[in-house]
CSV table of C-alpha atoms and ligand atoms in Angstrom, one decimal:
chain,number,residue,atom,x,y,z
P,251,MET,CA,0.0,0.0,0.0
P,252,ARG,CA,1.1,3.6,-0.6
P,253,ALA,CA,0.9,6.6,1.6
P,254,CYS,CA,1.3,10.3,1.2
P,255,ALA,CA,2.5,13.1,3.4
P,256,LYS,CA,-1.1,13.9,4.3
P,257,CYS,CA,-1.3,10.5,6.1
P,258,PHE,CA,1.0,11.8,8.8
P,259,SER,CA,0.5,14.4,11.5
P,260,ALA,CA,1.8,17.6,9.9
P,261,SER,CA,4.3,19.1,12.3
P,262,THR,CA,6.5,16.1,12.8
P,263,TRP,CA,6.4,15.1,9.2
P,264,VAL,CA,7.7,18.4,8.0
P,265,LEU,CA,10.5,18.5,10.5
P,266,ASN,CA,11.9,15.0,10.7
P,267,ALA,CA,10.3,12.6,8.2
P,268,SER,CA,13.1,12.5,5.6
P,269,PRO,CA,11.6,9.6,3.7
P,270,PRO,CA,13.4,7.9,0.7
P,271,GLN,CA,12.8,8.8,-2.9
P,272,SER,CA,9.1,9.3,-3.6
P,273,SER,CA,7.1,8.5,-6.8
P,274,PRO,CA,3.7,9.9,-8.0
P,275,GLY,CA,0.8,7.7,-7.2
P,276,ASN,CA,-2.5,7.2,-5.4
P,277,CYS,CA,-2.6,7.3,-1.6
P,278,ASP,CA,-4.4,4.2,-0.3
P,279,PHE,CA,-5.6,6.0,2.8
P,280,GLY,CA,-8.1,8.3,1.1
P,281,HIS,CA,-6.0,11.3,0.0
P,282,GLY,CA,-6.2,10.6,-3.7
P,283,TYR,CA,-3.4,11.3,-6.3
P,284,ASP,CA,-0.3,12.9,-5.0
P,285,PRO,CA,3.0,13.6,-6.8
P,286,HIS,CA,4.8,12.2,-3.8
P,287,THR,CA,3.8,8.8,-2.4
P,288,TRP,CA,5.8,6.1,-0.7
P,289,PRO,CA,5.2,2.4,0.1
P,290,THR,CA,4.2,2.0,3.7
P,291,THR,CA,7.2,-0.3,4.1
P,292,ALA,CA,9.5,2.8,3.9
P,293,TRP,CA,9.1,3.2,7.6
P,294,ILE,CA,9.4,-0.5,8.6
P,295,ASP,CA,12.6,0.1,10.7
P,296,SER,CA,11.1,3.0,12.7
P,297,PHE,CA,8.0,0.9,13.4
P,298,ILE,CA,9.9,-2.1,14.5
P,299,ARG,CA,12.0,0.1,16.8
P,300,LEU,CA,8.8,1.6,18.1
P,301,PHE,CA,7.3,-1.7,19.0
P,302,GLU,CA,10.3,-2.5,21.3
P,303,ILE,CA,8.8,-0.3,24.0
P,304,TYR,CA,5.5,-2.4,24.2
P,305,GLU,CA,4.8,-5.8,25.5
P,306,LEU,CA,1.9,-8.2,25.6
P,307,GLU,CA,-0.9,-7.2,28.0
P,308,ASP,CA,-2.0,-10.4,29.6
P,309,ARG,CA,-4.5,-9.0,32.1
P,310,VAL,CA,-8.1,-9.3,30.9
P,311,GLY,CA,-9.8,-5.9,30.3
P,312,TYR,CA,-6.6,-3.9,30.1
P,313,GLY,CA,-4.6,-2.5,27.2
P,314,LEU,CA,-5.3,-1.5,23.6
P,315,GLU,CA,-4.4,-3.1,20.3
P,316,LEU,CA,-1.0,-2.0,19.0
P,317,HIS,CA,-2.4,0.2,16.2
P,318,LEU,CA,-4.6,2.1,18.6
P,319,GLN,CA,-2.0,2.4,21.3
P,320,ILE,CA,0.7,3.8,19.1
P,321,GLN,CA,-1.6,6.4,17.7
P,322,GLN,CA,-2.7,7.4,21.2
P,323,ASP,CA,0.9,7.6,22.4
P,324,TRP,CA,2.6,9.1,19.4
P,325,ARG,CA,-0.1,10.8,17.3
P,326,ILE,CA,1.7,9.5,14.1
P,327,PHE,CA,-1.2,9.6,11.7
P,328,SER,CA,-3.5,12.4,10.6
P,329,PHE,CA,-6.4,9.9,10.8
P,330,ASP,CA,-7.9,8.0,13.7
P,331,GLU,CA,-10.1,5.4,12.1
P,332,PRO,CA,-9.1,2.0,13.6
P,333,ARG,CA,-9.4,0.2,10.3
P,334,LYS,CA,-7.1,2.5,8.5
P,335,LEU,CA,-4.6,2.5,11.3
P,336,ARG,CA,-4.4,-1.2,11.3
P,337,GLN,CA,-4.1,-1.4,7.5
P,338,PHE,CA,-1.2,1.0,7.6
P,339,LEU,CA,0.6,-0.8,10.3
P,340,VAL,CA,0.1,-4.3,8.9
P,341,SER,CA,1.2,-3.3,5.4
P,342,ALA,CA,4.2,-1.3,6.8
P,343,ILE,CA,5.6,-4.2,8.8
P,344,GLN,CA,4.6,-6.9,6.3
P,345,ASP,CA,2.5,-8.6,9.0
P,346,GLU,CA,5.6,-9.8,10.7
P,347,HIS,CA,5.2,-8.7,14.3
P,348,PRO,CA,3.4,-10.8,17.0
P,349,LEU,CA,2.2,-7.6,18.8
P,350,ALA,CA,0.4,-6.5,15.6
P,351,ASP,CA,-1.8,-9.5,15.6
P,352,TYR,CA,-5.5,-8.8,15.4
P,353,GLY,CA,-7.0,-8.6,18.9
P,354,THR,CA,-3.6,-8.7,20.8
P,355,LYS,CA,-3.6,-6.1,23.5
P,356,VAL,CA,-0.4,-4.3,24.4
P,357,ARG,CA,1.0,-2.2,27.3
P,358,LEU,CA,4.1,-0.1,27.8
P,359,LYS,CA,7.0,-2.2,29.0
P,360,THR,CA,7.7,-2.0,32.7
P,361,THR,CA,11.4,-1.8,32.5
P,362,GLY,CA,13.8,1.1,33.3
P,363,GLU,CA,13.4,4.0,35.7
P,364,TYR,CA,9.8,4.6,34.7
P,365,GLY,CA,8.7,1.0,34.7
P,366,GLY,CA,7.1,-1.0,37.5
P,367,THR,CA,4.6,1.7,38.5
P,368,ASP,CA,2.0,3.3,36.3
P,369,PRO,CA,2.2,7.0,37.1
P,370,LEU,CA,-1.3,7.6,35.8
P,371,LEU,CA,-2.7,5.0,38.1
P,372,SER,CA,-0.8,6.3,41.0
P,373,TRP,CA,-2.1,9.8,40.2
P,374,ALA,CA,-5.7,8.5,40.1
P,375,GLN,CA,-5.3,6.7,43.5
P,376,PHE,CA,-3.7,9.8,45.0
P,377,SER,CA,-6.6,12.1,43.6
P,378,ASP,CA,-9.1,9.8,45.2
P,379,GLU,CA,-7.3,9.7,48.6
P,380,ILE,CA,-6.9,13.5,49.0
P,381,ARG,CA,-10.5,14.0,48.0
P,382,THR,CA,-12.2,11.4,50.1
P,383,ARG,CA,-9.8,10.1,52.8
P,384,ASN,CA,-6.6,11.8,53.8
P,385,ARG,CA,-6.2,15.5,52.8
P,386,TYR,CA,-2.9,16.7,54.3
P,387,PHE,CA,-1.0,13.5,55.0
P,388,PRO,CA,-1.9,11.1,52.2
P,389,GLN,CA,-0.2,7.8,51.9
P,390,THR,CA,-0.4,7.3,48.1
P,391,VAL,CA,1.7,10.4,47.0
P,392,PRO,CA,2.8,9.8,43.4
P,393,ASP,CA,6.5,9.7,42.8
P,394,ARG,CA,7.4,13.4,43.4
P,395,LYS,CA,10.6,13.2,41.4
P,396,ILE,CA,8.9,11.9,38.4
P,397,LEU,CA,6.0,14.3,38.7
P,398,GLU,CA,8.3,17.2,39.0
P,399,ARG,CA,10.3,16.2,36.0
P,400,VAL,CA,7.2,15.7,34.0
P,401,LEU,CA,6.0,19.2,34.9
P,402,LEU,CA,9.3,20.9,34.2
P,403,GLU,CA,9.4,19.3,30.8
P,404,SER,CA,6.5,21.4,29.6
P,405,VAL,CA,7.3,25.0,30.5
P,406,GLU,CA,6.2,27.9,28.4
P,407,HIS,CA,7.2,31.6,28.7
P,408,ILE,CA,4.7,34.4,28.5
P,409,GLN,CA,6.3,37.7,27.6
P,410,LYS,CA,5.2,41.1,28.8
P,411,ASP,CA,3.9,42.2,25.4
P,412,ILE,CA,1.3,39.4,25.1
P,413,ALA,CA,-2.2,40.6,25.6
P,414,LEU,CA,-4.4,38.5,28.0
P,415,TYR,CA,-8.0,39.1,28.7
P,416,ARG,CA,-10.4,38.8,31.5
P,417,ALA,CA,-14.2,39.5,31.4
P,418,ARG,CA,-16.7,40.3,34.1
P,419,VAL,CA,-20.5,40.4,33.8
P,420,PHE,CA,-22.0,43.6,35.3
P,421,GLU,CA,-25.4,45.2,35.7
P,422,GLU,CA,-25.1,48.9,36.3
P,423,THR,CA,-21.6,50.4,36.5
P,424,ALA,CA,-18.7,48.8,34.6
P,425,PRO,CA,-15.9,47.7,36.9
P,426,SER,CA,-12.6,49.7,37.1
P,427,ALA,CA,-9.3,48.3,36.0
P,428,ILE,CA,-8.5,47.4,39.7
P,429,GLU,CA,-11.9,45.6,40.0
P,430,MET,CA,-11.1,43.6,36.9
P,431,GLY,CA,-8.4,41.8,38.8
P,432,ALA,CA,-8.6,38.7,41.0
P,433,PRO,CA,-11.0,38.9,44.0
P,434,PRO,CA,-9.6,39.6,47.5
P,435,ALA,CA,-8.6,36.5,49.5
P,436,ILE,CA,-11.8,36.7,51.7
P,437,LYS,CA,-14.0,36.5,48.6
P,438,ALA,CA,-11.9,33.9,46.7
P,439,ALA,CA,-14.2,30.9,46.0
P,440,ALA,CA,-12.5,27.5,45.2
P,441,GLY,CA,-11.8,27.0,41.5
P,442,ARG,CA,-10.3,24.2,39.6
P,443,ALA,CA,-6.8,25.7,40.2
P,444,ASN,CA,-7.2,27.8,43.4
P,445,PRO,CA,-8.2,26.6,46.8
P,446,VAL,CA,-10.8,28.6,48.7
P,447,GLY,CA,-9.4,31.7,50.2
P,448,ILE,CA,-6.3,31.8,48.0
P,449,PRO,CA,-7.0,34.0,44.9
P,450,TYR,CA,-5.4,33.3,41.6
P,451,LEU,CA,-5.7,35.4,38.5
P,452,TYR,CA,-7.5,33.6,35.6
P,453,LEU,CA,-6.9,35.1,32.1
P,454,SER,CA,-7.6,34.1,28.5
P,455,PHE,CA,-5.3,34.4,25.5
P,456,ALA,CA,-8.2,35.6,23.2
P,457,LEU,CA,-11.0,38.1,23.9
P,458,GLU,CA,-13.6,35.6,22.6
P,459,THR,CA,-12.4,32.9,25.0
P,460,CYS,CA,-12.8,35.1,28.1
P,461,ILE,CA,-16.3,36.0,27.0
P,462,TYR,CA,-17.2,32.3,26.8
P,463,GLU,CA,-15.5,31.7,30.2
P,464,THR,CA,-18.1,34.0,31.9
P,465,ARG,CA,-20.9,31.8,30.6
P,466,VAL,CA,-22.9,34.8,29.7
P,467,ALA,CA,-26.6,35.0,28.9
P,468,ASN,CA,-28.0,36.9,26.0
P,469,HIS,CA,-28.3,40.7,26.5
P,470,THR,CA,-26.0,40.9,29.4
P,471,GLN,CA,-23.2,43.5,29.6
P,472,VAL,CA,-19.7,42.4,29.9
P,473,ALA,CA,-16.6,44.4,30.8
P,474,ILE,CA,-13.4,43.2,29.3
P,475,GLY,CA,-10.0,44.1,30.7
P,476,THR,CA,-6.7,43.7,28.7
P,477,PHE,CA,-3.9,42.5,30.9
P,478,HIS,CA,-0.1,42.3,30.4
P,479,ALA,CA,2.3,40.4,32.5
P,480,THR,CA,4.3,42.7,34.8
P,481,ARG,CA,7.4,40.5,34.3
P,482,ASP,CA,8.3,37.6,32.0
P,483,LEU,CA,6.4,34.5,33.2
P,484,SER,CA,7.2,30.8,33.2
P,485,VAL,CA,4.1,28.6,33.2
P,486,LEU,CA,3.3,24.9,33.1
P,487,ASN,CA,1.8,24.3,29.6
P,488,LEU,CA,-0.9,21.6,29.9
P,489,ALA,CA,-2.7,22.9,26.7
P,490,ASP,CA,-0.2,22.0,24.0
P,491,VAL,CA,1.2,18.7,25.2
P,492,GLU,CA,3.0,17.4,22.2
P,493,ALA,CA,3.4,13.7,21.6
P,494,PRO,CA,6.9,12.4,21.2
P,495,ASP,CA,8.1,12.4,17.6
P,496,PHE,CA,7.8,9.1,15.7
P,497,PHE,CA,10.2,10.3,13.0
P,498,ASP,CA,12.8,11.1,15.7
P,499,ILE,CA,13.0,7.6,17.1
P,500,GLU,CA,16.3,6.7,15.6
P,501,GLU,CA,18.0,9.6,17.4
P,502,VAL,CA,16.6,8.5,20.7
P,503,ASP,CA,19.3,6.6,22.6
P,504,SER,CA,17.5,3.7,24.3
P,505,VAL,CA,14.2,1.9,24.8
P,506,ALA,CA,14.1,3.3,28.4
P,507,GLU,CA,14.3,6.8,27.0
P,508,GLN,CA,11.4,6.1,24.6
P,509,ILE,CA,9.4,4.7,27.5
P,510,ARG,CA,10.1,7.8,29.5
P,511,ARG,CA,8.9,10.0,26.7
P,512,VAL,CA,5.7,8.1,26.2
P,513,SER,CA,5.1,8.0,30.0
P,514,PHE,CA,5.6,11.7,30.3
P,515,HIS,CA,3.3,12.4,27.4
P,516,ARG,CA,0.6,10.3,28.9
P,517,TYR,CA,1.0,11.9,32.3
P,518,LEU,CA,0.9,15.5,31.0
P,519,SER,CA,-2.1,14.8,28.7
P,520,ALA,CA,-4.0,13.3,31.6
P,521,LEU,CA,-3.2,16.2,33.9
P,522,GLY,CA,-4.2,18.7,31.2
P,523,HIS,CA,-7.4,16.8,30.7
P,524,GLU,CA,-8.2,17.2,34.5
P,525,LEU,CA,-7.7,20.9,34.4
P,526,LYS,CA,-9.8,21.5,31.4
P,527,LYS,CA,-12.9,19.7,32.7
P,528,PRO,CA,-15.7,22.2,32.8
P,529,VAL,CA,-16.7,23.6,36.2
P,530,ARG,CA,-20.3,22.5,36.8
P,531,VAL,CA,-23.0,23.6,39.3
P,532,SER,CA,-23.2,20.0,40.5
P,533,ASP,CA,-19.5,19.9,41.3
P,534,GLN,CA,-18.5,19.3,44.9
P,535,PRO,CA,-15.7,21.7,46.2
P,536,THR,CA,-13.7,18.6,46.9
P,537,ASP,CA,-13.6,17.7,43.2
P,538,TYR,CA,-11.0,20.4,42.6
P,539,ILE,CA,-8.6,19.3,45.3
P,540,PRO,CA,-6.3,17.2,43.0
P,541,THR,CA,-6.0,20.0,40.4
P,542,GLN,CA,-5.4,22.5,43.2
P,543,TYR,CA,-2.6,20.2,44.5
P,544,LEU,CA,-1.1,20.1,41.0
P,545,CYS,CA,-1.1,23.9,40.8
P,546,GLU,CA,0.5,24.2,44.2
P,547,LEU,CA,3.1,21.8,43.2
P,548,ALA,CA,3.8,23.9,40.0
P,549,LYS,CA,4.0,27.0,42.3
P,550,SER,CA,6.4,25.2,44.6
P,551,LEU,CA,8.7,24.5,41.6
P,552,GLY,CA,8.9,28.3,41.0
P,553,LEU,CA,6.5,28.4,38.1
P,554,ASP,CA,4.2,31.4,37.8
P,555,GLY,CA,1.1,29.6,36.6
P,556,VAL,CA,-0.5,27.0,34.4
P,557,LEU,CA,-1.7,27.3,30.8
P,558,TYR,CA,-4.7,25.0,30.0
P,559,SER,CA,-7.3,24.5,27.3
P,560,SER,CA,-10.7,26.1,27.6
P,561,SER,CA,-13.6,23.8,28.0
P,562,LEU,CA,-16.1,26.5,27.0
P,563,HIS,CA,-14.4,27.7,23.8
P,564,ALA,CA,-13.0,25.3,21.3
P,565,ASP,CA,-9.3,25.9,20.7
P,566,GLY,CA,-9.3,28.6,23.4
P,567,ARG,CA,-6.4,28.9,25.8
P,568,ASN,CA,-6.5,30.1,29.4
P,569,VAL,CA,-3.8,30.8,31.9
P,570,VAL,CA,-4.1,30.9,35.7
P,571,LEU,CA,-1.4,33.0,37.5
P,572,PHE,CA,-0.6,32.2,41.1
P,573,ASP,CA,0.6,35.8,41.9
P,574,VAL,CA,-2.5,38.0,41.3
P,575,ASP,CA,-0.1,40.9,40.6
P,576,ALA,CA,1.9,39.0,38.0
P,577,ALA,CA,-0.3,40.7,35.3
P,578,ALA,CA,-1.9,44.2,35.4
P,579,CYS,CA,-5.0,45.5,33.7
P,580,ASP,CA,-4.8,48.4,31.2
P,581,HIS,CA,-6.8,51.4,32.2
P,582,GLU,CA,-9.1,51.2,29.3
P,583,ILE,CA,-12.0,48.7,29.9
P,584,LYS,CA,-14.0,47.6,26.9
P,585,VAL,CA,-17.8,47.2,27.5
P,586,ILE,CA,-19.8,44.9,25.2
P,587,GLU,CA,-23.4,43.7,25.2
P,588,ILE,CA,-24.1,40.1,24.1
P,589,THR,CA,-26.4,40.3,21.1
P,590,SER,CA,-26.8,36.6,20.3
P,591,LEU,CA,-25.5,33.2,21.4
P,592,SER,CA,-25.3,30.0,19.4
P,593,ALA,CA,-25.0,26.4,20.5
P,594,ASP,CA,-23.4,23.3,19.0
P,595,TRP,CA,-24.3,19.9,20.3
P,596,ARG,CA,-23.8,16.2,19.8
P,597,PHE,CA,-26.2,13.4,20.6
P,598,VAL,CA,-25.2,11.3,23.6
P,599,GLY,CA,-28.2,9.0,23.8
P,600,ARG,CA,-31.8,9.2,24.9
L,132,ZN,ZN1,-2.3,9.9,2.3
């Protein structure tokens, strides 16, 4: 079977793919005629090397089939359809790998520094314990060294000239620039990032995102403040967690290092997912304790905040800053009125 560049996730392909000589042809994965196509076997060595970090999952009810697991861990392909993923893999390796057998479930090998314990599982157990059993002296603390290394691997800088936005709904008088900031400690309700009584400053990277974040109703008035960081900031980036690069595998020194990269990616993705869960009226205040812990850990590592995806605005990005004075509001406040709202939905059953 033949593949084209469109079959692969764009960013890594452009940077590192360096495939052999191409020829014009038809892509067998739905992209039609392309002047550059390759046989899927062109990447056989990379795939075989990739498979070294997985082993047979023998526990019933655990694991994913190889083609699903590598797509989840490495985001190699631009498509996610299981049938196409499997076709690609089987044709690329000429059906010669036991782990690629239909129905065989795999897991990450438990060798090396990151083997033996599943960091995701230990985070889940820890989350449960500090929510429901032991708050301040938990027994199941995840490996702090690993967690700290994971967090410090995904640090982003926000410079002073970047505009950030914060919106407030108001009824009569628009708030001043000072009132656009974080609430005083006494009024700080618990959020996904901040514990009750400890205010953090929540900002958005786009004006539209901050409007969605207020969950406005139609015909309400919203004041929008533009903020700039008062110093260059380093934040934990849980919004743009990049998968390790499949086309870079050859340069990676060992199986253990590849396992580390996959484990870290899984860990960061899961933590980012926790932080982006929408805040709901039915939430219990204790639901936020694990993410509050995560933010305090980031703070203790000297970071200024956490960047995360908006659950209310597709592709929107937010940042929460631990020091409420780390960004200041410009004097000019914009005032808008919401004139219409639209909704998208999906069916989830009856
Ligand atoms: Zn293609």
